Coordinates of C-alpha atoms and ligand atoms in Angstrom, one line a residue:
M6 CA 73.3 98.0 94.3
S7 CA 76.2 99.2 96.4
L8 CA 78.9 96.9 97.6
I9 CA 80.4 99.2 100.2
E10 CA 78.4 101.9 101.9
A11 CA 80.0 104.3 104.4
R12 CA 77.8 106.8 106.3
E13 CA 79.3 109.5 108.5
L14 CA 82.1 107.1 109.2
T15 CA 84.2 108.4 112.1
R16 CA 87.2 107.0 114.0
L17 CA 88.6 108.8 116.9
Y18 CA 91.8 108.0 118.7
T19 CA 92.9 109.3 122.0
R20 CA 96.5 110.2 122.4
G21 CA 97.0 111.3 126.0
T22 CA 94.6 114.2 126.5
E23 CA 94.3 114.8 122.8
T24 CA 91.5 113.4 120.6
V25 CA 92.6 112.6 117.0
R26 CA 89.9 112.6 114.4
A27 CA 91.6 110.1 112.1
L28 CA 88.4 109.8 110.1
D29 CA 85.8 112.4 110.3
S30 CA 82.3 111.8 109.2
V31 CA 83.1 110.2 105.8
T32 CA 80.2 109.2 103.5
F33 CA 80.6 107.3 100.2
T34 CA 79.4 104.4 98.2
I35 CA 81.4 101.9 96.2
H36 CA 79.7 99.8 93.5
P37 CA 80.6 96.3 92.5
G38 CA 83.4 96.2 89.9
E39 CA 84.8 99.7 90.8
F40 CA 88.5 100.5 91.1
V41 CA 88.8 103.2 93.7
A42 CA 92.0 104.9 94.8
V43 CA 92.3 106.3 98.3
V44 CA 94.7 109.3 98.3
G45 CA 95.8 112.1 100.5
P46 CA 98.8 113.3 102.5
S47 CA 100.4 111.3 105.3
G48 CA 98.2 111.1 108.4
S49 CA 95.1 112.0 106.4
G50 CA 93.3 108.8 107.5
K51 CA 93.8 106.4 104.5
S52 CA 95.0 103.4 106.5
T53 CA 92.4 104.1 109.2
L54 CA 89.7 103.9 106.5
L55 CA 91.1 100.7 105.0
Q56 CA 91.2 99.1 108.4
L57 CA 87.6 99.9 108.9
L58 CA 86.6 98.6 105.4
G59 CA 88.5 95.4 106.2
G60 CA 86.6 94.9 109.5
M61 CA 89.9 95.0 111.3
D62 CA 88.8 98.0 113.3
L63 CA 85.4 99.4 114.3
P64 CA 84.2 103.0 113.8
S65 CA 83.7 105.3 116.8
S66 CA 80.4 106.4 115.1
G67 CA 78.7 106.1 111.7
S68 CA 77.9 103.0 109.8
L69 CA 79.5 100.7 107.3
T70 CA 77.7 98.2 105.2
I71 CA 79.6 95.7 103.1
A72 CA 77.8 93.3 100.8
G73 CA 74.5 94.2 102.5
K74 CA 75.7 93.6 106.0
E75 CA 76.0 96.4 108.5
L76 CA 79.3 95.6 110.3
S77 CA 78.3 96.9 113.8
R78 CA 75.3 94.5 113.8
L79 CA 77.5 91.5 113.3
S80 CA 78.9 89.3 116.0
D81 CA 82.7 88.9 116.1
T82 CA 82.3 85.5 114.4
E83 CA 80.0 86.9 111.7
R84 CA 82.5 89.7 111.1
T85 CA 85.3 87.2 110.8
T86 CA 83.3 85.2 108.3
L87 CA 82.5 88.2 106.2
R88 CA 86.2 89.3 106.2
R89 CA 87.3 85.8 105.3
D90 CA 84.8 85.2 102.5
T91 CA 84.3 88.6 101.0
L92 CA 87.6 90.5 101.4
G93 CA 91.2 90.0 100.4
F94 CA 94.1 92.1 101.8
V95 CA 97.4 93.2 100.4
F96 CA 99.8 95.3 102.3
Q97 CA 102.9 97.4 101.6
D98 CA 105.2 94.9 103.5
F99 CA 103.8 91.8 101.7
G100 CA 103.2 89.9 105.0
L101 CA 104.5 86.5 103.7
L102 CA 105.7 83.9 106.2
P103 CA 109.4 83.4 105.6
V104 CA 109.6 79.7 106.6
L105 CA 106.9 78.7 104.0
T106 CA 107.4 78.3 100.3
V107 CA 105.6 80.5 97.8
A108 CA 103.0 77.7 97.2
E109 CA 102.5 77.2 101.0
N110 CA 102.1 80.9 101.6
I111 CA 99.4 81.0 98.9
A112 CA 97.6 77.9 100.2
L113 CA 97.6 79.2 103.8
P114 CA 94.2 81.0 103.9
A115 CA 92.5 78.2 102.0
G116 CA 93.0 76.0 105.1
L117 CA 91.0 78.5 107.3
G118 CA 87.5 77.3 107.0
K119 CA 85.8 75.7 104.0
V120 CA 86.3 77.2 100.5
S121 CA 84.0 76.2 97.8
Q122 CA 85.7 75.9 94.4
A123 CA 89.0 77.4 95.7
P124 CA 91.3 78.1 92.7
S125 CA 94.3 75.8 92.8
V126 CA 97.6 77.2 94.0
D127 CA 99.0 76.3 90.5
S128 CA 96.3 78.4 88.7
L129 CA 96.9 81.3 91.1
L130 CA 100.7 81.1 90.5
E131 CA 100.0 81.2 86.8
R132 CA 97.6 84.1 87.2
V133 CA 100.4 86.2 88.8
G134 CA 103.1 84.9 86.5
L135 CA 105.1 83.0 89.2
S136 CA 104.8 79.4 88.3
H137 CA 108.5 79.0 88.2
R138 CA 108.9 80.3 91.7
K139 CA 106.5 77.8 93.3
N140 CA 109.0 76.1 95.7
H141 CA 111.1 79.2 96.5
R142 CA 111.0 81.0 99.8
P143 CA 110.1 84.7 100.1
H144 CA 113.8 85.8 100.7
Q145 CA 114.7 84.3 97.3
L146 CA 112.2 86.6 95.5
S147 CA 112.3 90.3 94.5
G148 CA 109.9 92.7 96.2
G149 CA 107.7 92.7 93.1
E150 CA 107.5 89.0 93.1
M151 CA 106.7 88.9 96.9
Q152 CA 103.9 91.3 96.3
R153 CA 102.5 89.1 93.5
V154 CA 102.6 86.1 95.9
A155 CA 100.7 88.3 98.4
I156 CA 98.1 89.1 95.8
A157 CA 97.8 85.4 94.9
R158 CA 97.3 84.6 98.5
A159 CA 94.6 87.3 98.8
L160 CA 92.8 85.7 95.9
V161 CA 92.7 82.1 97.2
R162 CA 89.2 82.6 98.8
R163 CA 87.8 84.3 95.7
P164 CA 87.1 87.7 97.4
K165 CA 84.6 90.1 95.9
I166 CA 86.7 93.0 97.2
L167 CA 90.5 93.4 97.3
L168 CA 91.8 96.0 99.8
A169 CA 95.4 97.1 99.3
D170 CA 97.4 99.6 101.4
E171 CA 100.3 101.0 99.4
P172 CA 100.8 97.8 97.4
T173 CA 103.6 99.4 95.4
G174 CA 105.0 101.4 98.3
N175 CA 108.2 99.3 98.7
L176 CA 108.7 98.6 95.0
D177 CA 110.8 100.1 92.2
S178 CA 108.8 101.7 89.4
A179 CA 109.0 98.7 87.0
S180 CA 107.8 96.3 89.7
G181 CA 105.1 98.8 90.7
A182 CA 103.9 98.9 87.1
R183 CA 103.6 95.1 87.0
I184 CA 101.6 95.1 90.2
L185 CA 99.3 97.8 88.7
E186 CA 98.9 95.7 85.6
L187 CA 97.9 92.7 87.6
L188 CA 95.4 94.7 89.7
Q189 CA 93.8 96.1 86.5
E190 CA 93.5 92.6 85.1
L191 CA 91.8 91.4 88.3
N192 CA 89.4 94.3 88.1
Q193 CA 88.6 94.2 84.4
Q194 CA 88.7 90.5 83.7
E195 CA 87.4 89.1 87.0
G196 CA 85.3 91.9 88.2
I197 CA 87.0 92.2 91.6
T198 CA 86.3 95.5 93.3
L199 CA 89.5 97.3 94.2
V200 CA 90.1 99.8 97.0
V201 CA 93.7 100.8 96.9
V202 CA 95.5 103.3 99.1
T203 CA 98.4 104.8 97.2
H204 CA 100.9 107.6 96.8
N205 CA 101.7 106.4 93.3
D206 CA 100.2 108.9 90.8
T207 CA 100.2 106.3 88.0
L208 CA 98.2 103.9 90.1
A209 CA 95.8 106.6 91.3
A210 CA 95.3 107.7 87.6
A211 CA 94.5 104.1 86.6
A212 CA 91.7 103.9 89.1
G213 CA 88.2 104.9 88.0
R214 CA 87.9 107.3 90.8
A215 CA 89.6 108.6 93.9
L216 CA 88.5 109.2 97.4
A217 CA 90.7 112.0 98.5
L218 CA 91.2 112.5 102.3
K219 CA 92.6 115.4 104.2
D220 CA 92.7 115.6 108.0
G221 CA 90.2 112.7 108.1
K222 CA 87.7 114.3 105.8
L223 CA 86.8 113.6 102.2
V224 CA 87.8 116.5 100.0
Ligands
LIG301 N1 96.5 103.7 116.9 C1 96.5 105.0 116.8 N2 96.5 105.8 117.9 C2 96.5 107.1 117.9 N3 96.5 107.8 116.7 C3 96.5 107.1 115.6 C4 96.5 105.7 115.6 N4 96.5 105.2 114.3 C5 96.5 106.4 113.5 N5 96.5 107.5 114.3 C6 96.4 108.9 113.8 O1 95.3 109.0 112.9 C7 95.6 109.8 111.8 C8 95.4 109.0 110.5 O2 96.4 108.0 110.5 P1 96.5 107.0 109.2 O3 97.5 105.9 109.6 O4 95.1 106.6 108.8 O5 97.1 107.9 108.1 P2 97.5 107.6 106.6 O6 96.8 108.5 105.7 O7 97.4 106.1 106.3 O8 99.1 108.1 106.6 P3 100.3 107.5 105.8 O9 100.2 108.0 104.4 O10 101.5 108.1 106.5 O11 100.3 106.0 105.9 C9 97.1 110.3 112.1 O12 97.0 111.5 112.7 C10 97.6 109.2 113.0 O13 98.7 109.8 113.8
LIG302 MG1 98.9 104.6 105.9

């Protein structure tokens, strides 16, 4: 059983008169519980691929099936539901709301639609080792701590799949190592499937396998 299935996935962008093949006929399968790194030089299509996997963008051609659902056959509402209930996202710039506390940032997605058995904010804080930062605001945290809050927030709806785009990109190596450790725990202990775009060799080596892109193609 595959969890993510991409067939001939292609995303074209037009820039003036030029057509950019940001993703060019990419085919792969990801099984439940895998930890997959997406690697390749700048401009090779990594973020484009992650945006498609996250249902935040639609392919120009090809098909993408996530948890048995072909994305192009879903309505906008169905796609939003799939995104909300199956996927968690973590980005390089953390994406925390500065006016909210750590606890409020984590609780935010839980308010969007019903969550059955949502883990409590306290248990998530404990999970990422930040119980003592509960009532702080993002600017009072280090980059590594902000990223751990972002990961806790991504987990609040119990996603099957966690998608991360350069989650250690803005961190020093010690903080990056801590994030990697957390991701590995989530993968190994909780069976969350990870798809992580990274330039970090240690992170890429920790993944079970890499999808390597060059000029939009798998190499
Ligand atoms: N909205 C857009 N409009 C036009 N071209 C785009 C757009 N987004 C991305 N591209 C182009 O698509 C290609 C792939 O971009 P993408 O952002 O996926 O690369 P990347 O591998 O994530 O690079 P980086 O490592 O620098 O983040 C690049 O040539 C980029 O310039
Ligand atoms: Mg990118």
